Short mmCIF file of N, CA and C in Angstrom, two decimals:
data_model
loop_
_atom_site.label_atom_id
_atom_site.label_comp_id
_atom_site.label_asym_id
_atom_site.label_seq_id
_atom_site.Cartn_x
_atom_site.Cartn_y
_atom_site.Cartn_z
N UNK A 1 0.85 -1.18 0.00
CA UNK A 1 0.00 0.00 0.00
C UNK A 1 0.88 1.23 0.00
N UNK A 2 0.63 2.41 -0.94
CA UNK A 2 1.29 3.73 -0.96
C UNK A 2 0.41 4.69 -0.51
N UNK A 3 0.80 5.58 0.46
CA UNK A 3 0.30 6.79 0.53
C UNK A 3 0.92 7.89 -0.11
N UNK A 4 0.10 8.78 -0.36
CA UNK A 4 0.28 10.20 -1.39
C UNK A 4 0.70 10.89 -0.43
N UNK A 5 1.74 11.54 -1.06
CA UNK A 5 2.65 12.90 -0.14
C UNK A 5 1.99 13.91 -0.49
N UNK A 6 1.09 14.55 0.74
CA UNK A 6 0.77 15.98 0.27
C UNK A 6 1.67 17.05 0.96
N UNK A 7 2.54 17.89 -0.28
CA UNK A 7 3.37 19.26 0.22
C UNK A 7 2.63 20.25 0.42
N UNK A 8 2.93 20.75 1.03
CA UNK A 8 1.63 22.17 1.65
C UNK A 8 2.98 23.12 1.31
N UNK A 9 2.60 24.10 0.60
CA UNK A 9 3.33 25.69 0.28
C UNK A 9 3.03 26.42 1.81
N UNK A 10 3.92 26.67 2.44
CA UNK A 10 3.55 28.25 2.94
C UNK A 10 3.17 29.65 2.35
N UNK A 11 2.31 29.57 3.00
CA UNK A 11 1.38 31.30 2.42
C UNK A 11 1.47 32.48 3.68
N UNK A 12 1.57 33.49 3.02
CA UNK A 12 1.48 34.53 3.92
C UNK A 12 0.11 34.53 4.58
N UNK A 13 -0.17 34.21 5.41
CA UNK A 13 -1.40 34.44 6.24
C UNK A 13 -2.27 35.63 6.40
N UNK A 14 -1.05 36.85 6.62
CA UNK A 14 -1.88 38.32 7.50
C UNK A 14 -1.50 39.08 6.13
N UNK A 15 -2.37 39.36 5.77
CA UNK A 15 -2.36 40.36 3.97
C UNK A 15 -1.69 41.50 4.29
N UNK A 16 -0.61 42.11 3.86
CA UNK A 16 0.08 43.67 3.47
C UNK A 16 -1.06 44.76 3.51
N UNK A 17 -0.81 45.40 4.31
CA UNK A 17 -2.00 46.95 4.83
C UNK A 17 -1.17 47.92 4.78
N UNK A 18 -1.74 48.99 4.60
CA UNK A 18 -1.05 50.42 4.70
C UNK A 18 -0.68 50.55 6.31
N UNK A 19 -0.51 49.84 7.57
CA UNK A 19 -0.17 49.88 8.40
C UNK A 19 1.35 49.36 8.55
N UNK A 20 1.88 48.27 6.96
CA UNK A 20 3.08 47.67 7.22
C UNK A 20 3.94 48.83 7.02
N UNK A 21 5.35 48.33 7.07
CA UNK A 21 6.26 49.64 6.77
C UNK A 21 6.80 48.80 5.08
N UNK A 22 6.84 49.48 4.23
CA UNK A 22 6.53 48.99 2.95
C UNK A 22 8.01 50.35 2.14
N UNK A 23 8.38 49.78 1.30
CA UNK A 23 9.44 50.42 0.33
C UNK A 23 9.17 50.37 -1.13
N UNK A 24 9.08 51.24 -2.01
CA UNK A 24 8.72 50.74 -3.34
C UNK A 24 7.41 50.83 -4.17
N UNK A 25 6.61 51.21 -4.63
CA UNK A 25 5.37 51.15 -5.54
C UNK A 25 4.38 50.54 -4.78
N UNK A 26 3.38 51.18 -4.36
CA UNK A 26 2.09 50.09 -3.99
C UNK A 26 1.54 49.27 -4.87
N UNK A 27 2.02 49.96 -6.29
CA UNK A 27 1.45 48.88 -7.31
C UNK A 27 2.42 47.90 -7.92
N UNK A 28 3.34 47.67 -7.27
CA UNK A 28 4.42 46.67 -8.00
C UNK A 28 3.69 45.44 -8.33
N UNK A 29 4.45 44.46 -9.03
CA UNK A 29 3.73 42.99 -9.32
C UNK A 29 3.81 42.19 -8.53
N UNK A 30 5.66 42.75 -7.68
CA UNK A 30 5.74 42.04 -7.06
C UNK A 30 5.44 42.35 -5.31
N UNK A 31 5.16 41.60 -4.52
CA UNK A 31 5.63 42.05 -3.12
C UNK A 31 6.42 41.09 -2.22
N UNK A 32 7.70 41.02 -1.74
CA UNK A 32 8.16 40.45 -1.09
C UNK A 32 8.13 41.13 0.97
N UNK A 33 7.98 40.09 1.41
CA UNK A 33 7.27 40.33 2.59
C UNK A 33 8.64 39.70 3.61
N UNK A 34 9.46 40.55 4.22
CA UNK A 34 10.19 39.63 4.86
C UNK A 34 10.33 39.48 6.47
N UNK A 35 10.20 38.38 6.65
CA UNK A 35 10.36 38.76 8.81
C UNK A 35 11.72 38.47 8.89
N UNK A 36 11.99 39.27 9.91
CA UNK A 36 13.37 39.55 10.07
C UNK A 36 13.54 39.68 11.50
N UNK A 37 15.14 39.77 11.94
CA UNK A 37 15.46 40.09 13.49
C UNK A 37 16.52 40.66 13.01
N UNK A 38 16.41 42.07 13.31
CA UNK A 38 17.80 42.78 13.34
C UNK A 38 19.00 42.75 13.97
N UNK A 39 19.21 41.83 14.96
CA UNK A 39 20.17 41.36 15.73
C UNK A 39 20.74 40.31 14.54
N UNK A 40 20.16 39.61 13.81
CA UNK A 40 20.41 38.29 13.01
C UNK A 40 20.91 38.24 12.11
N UNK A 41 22.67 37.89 11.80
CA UNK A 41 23.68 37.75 10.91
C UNK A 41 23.06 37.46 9.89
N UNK A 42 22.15 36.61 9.67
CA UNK A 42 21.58 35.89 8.43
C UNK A 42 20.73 36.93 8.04
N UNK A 43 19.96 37.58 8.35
CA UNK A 43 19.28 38.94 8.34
C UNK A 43 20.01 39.85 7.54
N UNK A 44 21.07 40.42 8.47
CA UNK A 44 21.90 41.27 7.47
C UNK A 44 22.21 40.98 6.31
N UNK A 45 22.56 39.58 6.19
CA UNK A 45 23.31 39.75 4.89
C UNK A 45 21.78 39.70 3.80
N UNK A 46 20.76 39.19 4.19
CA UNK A 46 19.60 39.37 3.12
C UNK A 46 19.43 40.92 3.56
N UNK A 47 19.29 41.59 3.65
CA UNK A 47 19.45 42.80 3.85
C UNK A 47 19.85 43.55 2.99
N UNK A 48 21.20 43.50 2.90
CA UNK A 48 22.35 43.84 1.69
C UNK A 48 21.61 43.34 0.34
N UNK A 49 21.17 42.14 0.35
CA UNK A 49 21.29 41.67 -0.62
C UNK A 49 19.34 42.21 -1.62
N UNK A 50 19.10 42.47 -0.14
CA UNK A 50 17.63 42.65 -1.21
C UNK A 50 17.87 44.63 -1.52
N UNK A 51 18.49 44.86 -0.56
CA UNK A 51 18.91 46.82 -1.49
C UNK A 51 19.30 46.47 -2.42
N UNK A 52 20.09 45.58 -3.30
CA UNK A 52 20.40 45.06 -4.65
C UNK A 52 19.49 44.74 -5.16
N UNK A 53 18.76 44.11 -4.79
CA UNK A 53 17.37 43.71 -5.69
C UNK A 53 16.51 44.87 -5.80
N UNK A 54 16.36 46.04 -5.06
CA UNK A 54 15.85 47.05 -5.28
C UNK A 54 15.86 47.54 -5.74
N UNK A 55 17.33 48.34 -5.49
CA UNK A 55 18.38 48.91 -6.87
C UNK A 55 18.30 48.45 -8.31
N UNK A 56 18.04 47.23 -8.53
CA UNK A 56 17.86 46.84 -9.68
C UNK A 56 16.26 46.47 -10.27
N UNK A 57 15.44 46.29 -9.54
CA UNK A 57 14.20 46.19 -9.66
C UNK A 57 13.39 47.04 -8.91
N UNK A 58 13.61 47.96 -8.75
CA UNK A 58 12.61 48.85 -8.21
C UNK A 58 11.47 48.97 -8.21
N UNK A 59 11.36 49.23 -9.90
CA UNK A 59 10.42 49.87 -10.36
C UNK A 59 9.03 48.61 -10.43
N UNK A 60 9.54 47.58 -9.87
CA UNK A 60 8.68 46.03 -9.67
C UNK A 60 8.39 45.39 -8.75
N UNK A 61 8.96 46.00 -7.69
CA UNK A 61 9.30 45.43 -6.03
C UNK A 61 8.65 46.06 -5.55
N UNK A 62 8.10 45.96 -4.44
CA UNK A 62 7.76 46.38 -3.15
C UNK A 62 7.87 45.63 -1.66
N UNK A 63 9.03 46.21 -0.94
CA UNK A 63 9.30 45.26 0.19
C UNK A 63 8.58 45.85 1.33
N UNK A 64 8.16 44.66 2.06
CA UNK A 64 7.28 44.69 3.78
C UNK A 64 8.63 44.48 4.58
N UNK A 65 8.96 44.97 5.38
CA UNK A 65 9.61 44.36 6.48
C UNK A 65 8.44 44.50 7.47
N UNK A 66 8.68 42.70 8.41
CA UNK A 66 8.01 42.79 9.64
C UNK A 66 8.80 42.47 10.52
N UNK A 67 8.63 42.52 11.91
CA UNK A 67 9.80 42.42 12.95
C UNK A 67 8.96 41.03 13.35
N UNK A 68 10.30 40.01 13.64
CA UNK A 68 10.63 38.74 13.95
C UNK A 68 11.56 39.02 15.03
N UNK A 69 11.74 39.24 15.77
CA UNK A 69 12.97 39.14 16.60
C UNK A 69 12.69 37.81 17.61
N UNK A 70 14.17 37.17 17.41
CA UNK A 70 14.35 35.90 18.40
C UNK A 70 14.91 36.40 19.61
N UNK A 71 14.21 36.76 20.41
CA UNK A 71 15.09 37.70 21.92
C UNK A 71 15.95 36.37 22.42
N UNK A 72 15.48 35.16 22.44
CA UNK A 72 16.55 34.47 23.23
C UNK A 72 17.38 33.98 22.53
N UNK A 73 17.83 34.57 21.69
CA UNK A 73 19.26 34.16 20.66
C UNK A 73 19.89 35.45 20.39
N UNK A 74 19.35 36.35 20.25
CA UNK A 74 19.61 37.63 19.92
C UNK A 74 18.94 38.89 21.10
N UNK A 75 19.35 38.87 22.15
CA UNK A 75 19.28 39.73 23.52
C UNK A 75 18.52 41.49 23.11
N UNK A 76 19.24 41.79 22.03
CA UNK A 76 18.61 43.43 21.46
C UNK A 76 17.87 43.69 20.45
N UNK A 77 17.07 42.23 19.81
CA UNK A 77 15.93 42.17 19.21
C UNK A 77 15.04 42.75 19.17
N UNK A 78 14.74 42.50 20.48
CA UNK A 78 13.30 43.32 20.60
C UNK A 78 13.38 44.45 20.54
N UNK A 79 14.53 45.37 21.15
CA UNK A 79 14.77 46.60 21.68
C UNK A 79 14.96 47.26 21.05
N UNK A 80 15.70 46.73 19.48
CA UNK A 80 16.10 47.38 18.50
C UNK A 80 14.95 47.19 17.60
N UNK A 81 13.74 46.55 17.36
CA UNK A 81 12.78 46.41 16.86
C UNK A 81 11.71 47.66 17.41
N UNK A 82 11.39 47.75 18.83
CA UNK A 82 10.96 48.87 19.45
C UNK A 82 11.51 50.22 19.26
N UNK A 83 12.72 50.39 19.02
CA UNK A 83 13.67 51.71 18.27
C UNK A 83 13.17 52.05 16.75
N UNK A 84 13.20 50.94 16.00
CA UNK A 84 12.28 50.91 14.65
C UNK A 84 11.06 51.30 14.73
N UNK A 85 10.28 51.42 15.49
CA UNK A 85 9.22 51.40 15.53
C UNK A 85 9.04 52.69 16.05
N UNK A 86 9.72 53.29 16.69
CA UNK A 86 9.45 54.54 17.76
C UNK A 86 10.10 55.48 16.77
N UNK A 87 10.99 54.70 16.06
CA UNK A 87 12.12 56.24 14.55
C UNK A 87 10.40 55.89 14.05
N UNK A 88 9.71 55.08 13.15
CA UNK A 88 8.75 54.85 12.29
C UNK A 88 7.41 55.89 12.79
N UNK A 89 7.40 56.15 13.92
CA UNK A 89 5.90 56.81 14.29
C UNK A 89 6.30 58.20 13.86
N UNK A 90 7.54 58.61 13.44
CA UNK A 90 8.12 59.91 13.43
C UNK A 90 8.60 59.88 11.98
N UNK A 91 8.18 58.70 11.27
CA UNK A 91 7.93 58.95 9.54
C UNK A 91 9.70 58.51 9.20
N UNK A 92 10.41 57.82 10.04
CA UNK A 92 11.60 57.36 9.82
C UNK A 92 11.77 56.07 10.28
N UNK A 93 11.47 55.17 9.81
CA UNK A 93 11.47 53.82 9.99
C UNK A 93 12.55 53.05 9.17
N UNK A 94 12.66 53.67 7.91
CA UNK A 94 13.56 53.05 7.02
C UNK A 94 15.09 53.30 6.88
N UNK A 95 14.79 54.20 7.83
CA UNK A 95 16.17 55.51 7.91
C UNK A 95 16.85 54.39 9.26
N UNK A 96 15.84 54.14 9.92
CA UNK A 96 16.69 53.42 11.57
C UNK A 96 17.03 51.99 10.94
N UNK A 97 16.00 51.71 10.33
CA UNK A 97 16.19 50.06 9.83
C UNK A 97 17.43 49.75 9.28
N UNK A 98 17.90 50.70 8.25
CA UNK A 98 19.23 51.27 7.65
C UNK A 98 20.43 51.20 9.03
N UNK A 99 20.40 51.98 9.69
CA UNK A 99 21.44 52.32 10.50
C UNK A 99 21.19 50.86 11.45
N UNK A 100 20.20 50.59 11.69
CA UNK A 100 20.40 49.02 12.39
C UNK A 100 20.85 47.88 11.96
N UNK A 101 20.93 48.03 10.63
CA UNK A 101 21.21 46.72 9.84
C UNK A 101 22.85 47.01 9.82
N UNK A 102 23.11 48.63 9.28
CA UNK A 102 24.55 48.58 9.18
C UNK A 102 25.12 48.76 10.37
N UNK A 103 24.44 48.72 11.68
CA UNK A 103 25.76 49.00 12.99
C UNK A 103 25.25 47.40 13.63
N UNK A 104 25.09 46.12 13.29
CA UNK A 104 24.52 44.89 13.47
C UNK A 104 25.16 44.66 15.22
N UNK A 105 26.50 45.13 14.93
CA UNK A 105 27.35 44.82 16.43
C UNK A 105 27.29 45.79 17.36
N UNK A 106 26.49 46.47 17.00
CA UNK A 106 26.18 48.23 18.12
C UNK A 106 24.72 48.30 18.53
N UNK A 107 23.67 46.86 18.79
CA UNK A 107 22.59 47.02 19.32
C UNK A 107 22.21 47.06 20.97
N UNK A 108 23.32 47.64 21.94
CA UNK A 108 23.32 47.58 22.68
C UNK A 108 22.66 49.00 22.89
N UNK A 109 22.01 49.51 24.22
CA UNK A 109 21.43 50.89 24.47
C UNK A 109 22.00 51.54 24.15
N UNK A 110 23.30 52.02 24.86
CA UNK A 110 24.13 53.21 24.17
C UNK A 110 24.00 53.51 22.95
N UNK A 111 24.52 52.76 22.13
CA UNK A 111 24.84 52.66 20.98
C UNK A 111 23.36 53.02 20.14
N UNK A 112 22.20 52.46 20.28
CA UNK A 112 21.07 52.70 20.08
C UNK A 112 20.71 53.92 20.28
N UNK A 113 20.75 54.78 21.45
CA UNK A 113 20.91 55.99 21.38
C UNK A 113 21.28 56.74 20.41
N UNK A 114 22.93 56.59 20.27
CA UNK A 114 23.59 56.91 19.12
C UNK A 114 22.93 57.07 17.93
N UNK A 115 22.67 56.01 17.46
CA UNK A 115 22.00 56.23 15.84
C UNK A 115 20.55 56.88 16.28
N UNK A 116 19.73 56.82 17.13
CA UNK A 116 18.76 57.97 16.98
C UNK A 116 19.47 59.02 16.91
N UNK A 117 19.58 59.39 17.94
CA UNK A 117 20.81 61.03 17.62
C UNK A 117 20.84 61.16 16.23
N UNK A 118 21.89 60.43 15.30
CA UNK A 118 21.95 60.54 14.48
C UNK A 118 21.27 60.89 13.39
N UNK A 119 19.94 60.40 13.44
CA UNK A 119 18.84 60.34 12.40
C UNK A 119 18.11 62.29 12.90
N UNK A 120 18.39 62.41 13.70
CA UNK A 120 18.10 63.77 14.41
C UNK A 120 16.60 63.08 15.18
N UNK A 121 16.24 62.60 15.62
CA UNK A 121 15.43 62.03 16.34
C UNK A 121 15.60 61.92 17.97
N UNK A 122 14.50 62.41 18.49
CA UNK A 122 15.49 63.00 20.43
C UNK A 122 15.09 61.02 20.77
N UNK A 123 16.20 61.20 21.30
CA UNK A 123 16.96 59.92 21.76
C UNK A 123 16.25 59.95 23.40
N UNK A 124 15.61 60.84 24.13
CA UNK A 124 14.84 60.73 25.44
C UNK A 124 13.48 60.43 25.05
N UNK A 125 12.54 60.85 23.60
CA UNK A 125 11.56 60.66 23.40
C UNK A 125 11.49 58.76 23.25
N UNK A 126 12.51 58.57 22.40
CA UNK A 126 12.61 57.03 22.04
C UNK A 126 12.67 56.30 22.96
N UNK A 127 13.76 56.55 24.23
CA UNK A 127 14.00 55.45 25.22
C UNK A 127 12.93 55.68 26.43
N UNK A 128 11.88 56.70 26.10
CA UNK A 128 10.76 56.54 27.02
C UNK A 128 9.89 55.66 26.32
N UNK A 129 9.35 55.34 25.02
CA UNK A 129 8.73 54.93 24.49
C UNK A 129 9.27 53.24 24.41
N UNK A 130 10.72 53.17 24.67
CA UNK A 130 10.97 51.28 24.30
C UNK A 130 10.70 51.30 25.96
N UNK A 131 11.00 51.82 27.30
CA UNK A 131 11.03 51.80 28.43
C UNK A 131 9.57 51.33 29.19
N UNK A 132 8.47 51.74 28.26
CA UNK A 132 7.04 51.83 28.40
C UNK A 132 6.82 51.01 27.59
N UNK A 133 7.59 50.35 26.78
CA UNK A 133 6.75 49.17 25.78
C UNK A 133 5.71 49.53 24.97
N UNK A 134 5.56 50.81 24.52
CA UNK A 134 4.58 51.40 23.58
C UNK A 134 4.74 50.50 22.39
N UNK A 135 5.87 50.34 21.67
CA UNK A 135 5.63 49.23 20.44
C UNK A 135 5.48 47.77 20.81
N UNK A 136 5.56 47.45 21.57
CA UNK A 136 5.49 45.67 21.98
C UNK A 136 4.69 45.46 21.12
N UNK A 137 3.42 45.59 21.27
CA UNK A 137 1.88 45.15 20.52
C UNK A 137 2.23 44.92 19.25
N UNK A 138 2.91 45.88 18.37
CA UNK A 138 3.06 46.11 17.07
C UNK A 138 4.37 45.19 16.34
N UNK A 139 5.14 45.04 18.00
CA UNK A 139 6.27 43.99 17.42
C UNK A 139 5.71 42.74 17.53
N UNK A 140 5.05 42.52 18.35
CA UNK A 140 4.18 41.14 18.77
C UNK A 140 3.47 40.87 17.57
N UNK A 141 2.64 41.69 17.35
CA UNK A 141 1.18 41.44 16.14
C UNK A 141 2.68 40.39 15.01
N UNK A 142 3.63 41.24 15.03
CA UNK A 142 4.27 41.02 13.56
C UNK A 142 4.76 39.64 13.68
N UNK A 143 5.35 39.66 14.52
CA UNK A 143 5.52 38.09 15.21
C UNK A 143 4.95 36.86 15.19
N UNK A 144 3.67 36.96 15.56
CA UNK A 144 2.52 35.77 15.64
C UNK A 144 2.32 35.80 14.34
N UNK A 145 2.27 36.83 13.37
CA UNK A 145 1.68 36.81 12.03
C UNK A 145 2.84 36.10 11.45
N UNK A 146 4.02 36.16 11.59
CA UNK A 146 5.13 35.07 11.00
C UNK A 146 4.65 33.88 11.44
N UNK A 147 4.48 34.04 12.76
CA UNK A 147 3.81 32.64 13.15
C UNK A 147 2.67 31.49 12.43
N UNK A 148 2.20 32.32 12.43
CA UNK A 148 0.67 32.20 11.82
C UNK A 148 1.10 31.67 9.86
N UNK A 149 2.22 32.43 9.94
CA UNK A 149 2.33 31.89 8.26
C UNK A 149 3.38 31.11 8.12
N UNK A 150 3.84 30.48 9.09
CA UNK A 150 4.91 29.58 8.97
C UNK A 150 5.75 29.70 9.66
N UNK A 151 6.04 31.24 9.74
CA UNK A 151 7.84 31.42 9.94
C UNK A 151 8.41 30.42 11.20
N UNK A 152 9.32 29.77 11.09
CA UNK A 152 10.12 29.16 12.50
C UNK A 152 11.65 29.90 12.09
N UNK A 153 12.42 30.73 11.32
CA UNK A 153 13.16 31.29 11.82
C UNK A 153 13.50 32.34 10.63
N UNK A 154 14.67 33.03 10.78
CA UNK A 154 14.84 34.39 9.83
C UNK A 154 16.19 34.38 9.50
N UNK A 155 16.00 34.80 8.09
CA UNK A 155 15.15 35.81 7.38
C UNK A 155 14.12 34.74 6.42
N UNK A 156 12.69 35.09 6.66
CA UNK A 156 11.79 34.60 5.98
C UNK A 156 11.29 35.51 4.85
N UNK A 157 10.69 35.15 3.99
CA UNK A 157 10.51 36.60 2.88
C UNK A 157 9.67 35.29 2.03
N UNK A 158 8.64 36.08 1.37
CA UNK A 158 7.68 35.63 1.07
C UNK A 158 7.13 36.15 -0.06
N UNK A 159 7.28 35.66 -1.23
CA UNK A 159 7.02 36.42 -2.52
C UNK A 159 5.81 36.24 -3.34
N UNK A 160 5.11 37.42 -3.77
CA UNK A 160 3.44 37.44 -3.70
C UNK A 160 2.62 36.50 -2.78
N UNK A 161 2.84 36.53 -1.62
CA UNK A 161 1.94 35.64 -0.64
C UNK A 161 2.43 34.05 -0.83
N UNK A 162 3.61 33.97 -1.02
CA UNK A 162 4.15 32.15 -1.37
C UNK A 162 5.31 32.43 -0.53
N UNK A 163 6.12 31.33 0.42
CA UNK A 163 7.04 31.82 0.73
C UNK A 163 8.09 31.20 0.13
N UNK A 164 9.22 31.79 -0.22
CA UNK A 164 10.32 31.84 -0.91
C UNK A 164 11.31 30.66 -0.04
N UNK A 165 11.21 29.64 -1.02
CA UNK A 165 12.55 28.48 -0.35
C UNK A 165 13.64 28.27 -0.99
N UNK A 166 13.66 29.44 -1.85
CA UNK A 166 15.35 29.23 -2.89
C UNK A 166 16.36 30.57 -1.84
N UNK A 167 17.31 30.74 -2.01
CA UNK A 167 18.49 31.16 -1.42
C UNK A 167 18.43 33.13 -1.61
N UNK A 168 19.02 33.44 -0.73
CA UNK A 168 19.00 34.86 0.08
C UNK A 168 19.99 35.62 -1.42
N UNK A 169 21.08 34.83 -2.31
CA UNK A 169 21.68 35.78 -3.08
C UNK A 169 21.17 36.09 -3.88
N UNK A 170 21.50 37.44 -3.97
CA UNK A 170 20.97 38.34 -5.22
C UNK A 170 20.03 37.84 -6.20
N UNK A 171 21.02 36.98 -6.85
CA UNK A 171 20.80 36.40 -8.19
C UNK A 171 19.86 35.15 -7.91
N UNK A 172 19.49 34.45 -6.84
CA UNK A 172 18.12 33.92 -6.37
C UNK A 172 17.32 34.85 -6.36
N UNK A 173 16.86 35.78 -5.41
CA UNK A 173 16.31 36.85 -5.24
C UNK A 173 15.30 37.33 -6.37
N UNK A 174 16.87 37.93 -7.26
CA UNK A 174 16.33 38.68 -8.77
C UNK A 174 15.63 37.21 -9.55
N UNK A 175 15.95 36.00 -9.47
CA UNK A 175 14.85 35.20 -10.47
C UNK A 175 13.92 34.81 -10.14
N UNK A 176 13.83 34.89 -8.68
CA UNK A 176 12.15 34.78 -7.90
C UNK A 176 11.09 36.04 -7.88
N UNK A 177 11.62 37.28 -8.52
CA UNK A 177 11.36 38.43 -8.31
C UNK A 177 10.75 38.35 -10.04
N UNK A 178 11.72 37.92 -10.86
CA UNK A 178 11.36 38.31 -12.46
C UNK A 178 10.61 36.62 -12.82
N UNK A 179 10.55 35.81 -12.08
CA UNK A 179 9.27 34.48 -12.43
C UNK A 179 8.24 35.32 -12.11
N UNK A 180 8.04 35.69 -10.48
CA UNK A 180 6.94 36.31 -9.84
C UNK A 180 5.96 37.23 -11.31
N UNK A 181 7.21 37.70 -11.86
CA UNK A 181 6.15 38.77 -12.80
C UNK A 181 5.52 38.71 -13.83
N UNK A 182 5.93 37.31 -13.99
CA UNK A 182 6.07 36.22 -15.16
C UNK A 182 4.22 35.34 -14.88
N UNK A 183 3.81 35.35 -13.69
CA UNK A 183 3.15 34.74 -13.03
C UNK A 183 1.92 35.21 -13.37
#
């Protein structure tokens, strides 16, 4: 007797809203959706690698980042996810996401400070707001919704609502990006 293998695709579960933090054309073909933990080596380097895919597909892309943070592998996950979120209510989300991805080994408070400063963003408004847990909810929601669509770890990214099981370089990326449009 044989039984039939049924493969189940992962699907994005929680649909893209004007509430996500989004880069790129609302009308692209494509949308890649990625959960992420900014503490997470593997993170960064898809990181790098999808500003290349941007850079080169722009005008077809549109990226979600949602916050995934693994706090018990990565200690400034959350904190640095709550910093994203607190630059984002102040219309700079992409600007911190930036400086978090490139200072990966500087997510400690201080240092977090620092790059608000930087962005010109008061650095007492922010650390009252991660101190009070004002974004938790919003890092949480994003969380369970990885949950909810599969994710067990990061960087997950998910292309038109399918999630993506070919490889983080570029040149994966760019042919899951130009099938997608193909689709």
């Amino acid at each position: 007797m044989t039984t039939s293998l049924q493969v189940t695709v992962a699907r994005l579960r929680v649909p893209v809203t004007e509430a996500d933090h989004a880069r790129g054309p609302v009308d692209a073909p494509v949308t890649l959706v990625e959960y992420a933990d900014f503490q997470c080596r593997h993170c960064g380097a898809a990181y790098r690698n999808l500003r290349d895919v941007l850079r080169q597909r722009g005008d077809l892309v549109r990226l979600v980042y949602r916050h995934f943070p693994i706090a018990n592998v990565h200690p400034y996950a959350d904190s640095a996810a709550q910093v994203a979120e607190a630059a984002g209510r102040r219309g700079r989300f992409w600007e911190m996401h930036d400086w978090l991805y490139e200072h990966q080994d500087q997510l400690d408070p201080v240092h977090l400070t620092v790059g608000v400063e930087q962005l010109g963003v008061s650095p007492d408004e922010v650390s009252a707001e991660v101190d009070q847990r004002v974004h938790a909810d919003r890092v949480r929601r994003d969380f369970v919704g990885g949950i909810h669509s599969g994710v067990t770890g990061v960087p997950a990214l998910f292309v038109n609502d399918v999630c993506h099981e070919g490889g983080y370089a570029v040149a994966d990326l760019l042919t899951a990006v130009d099938q997608a449009t193909e689709d």
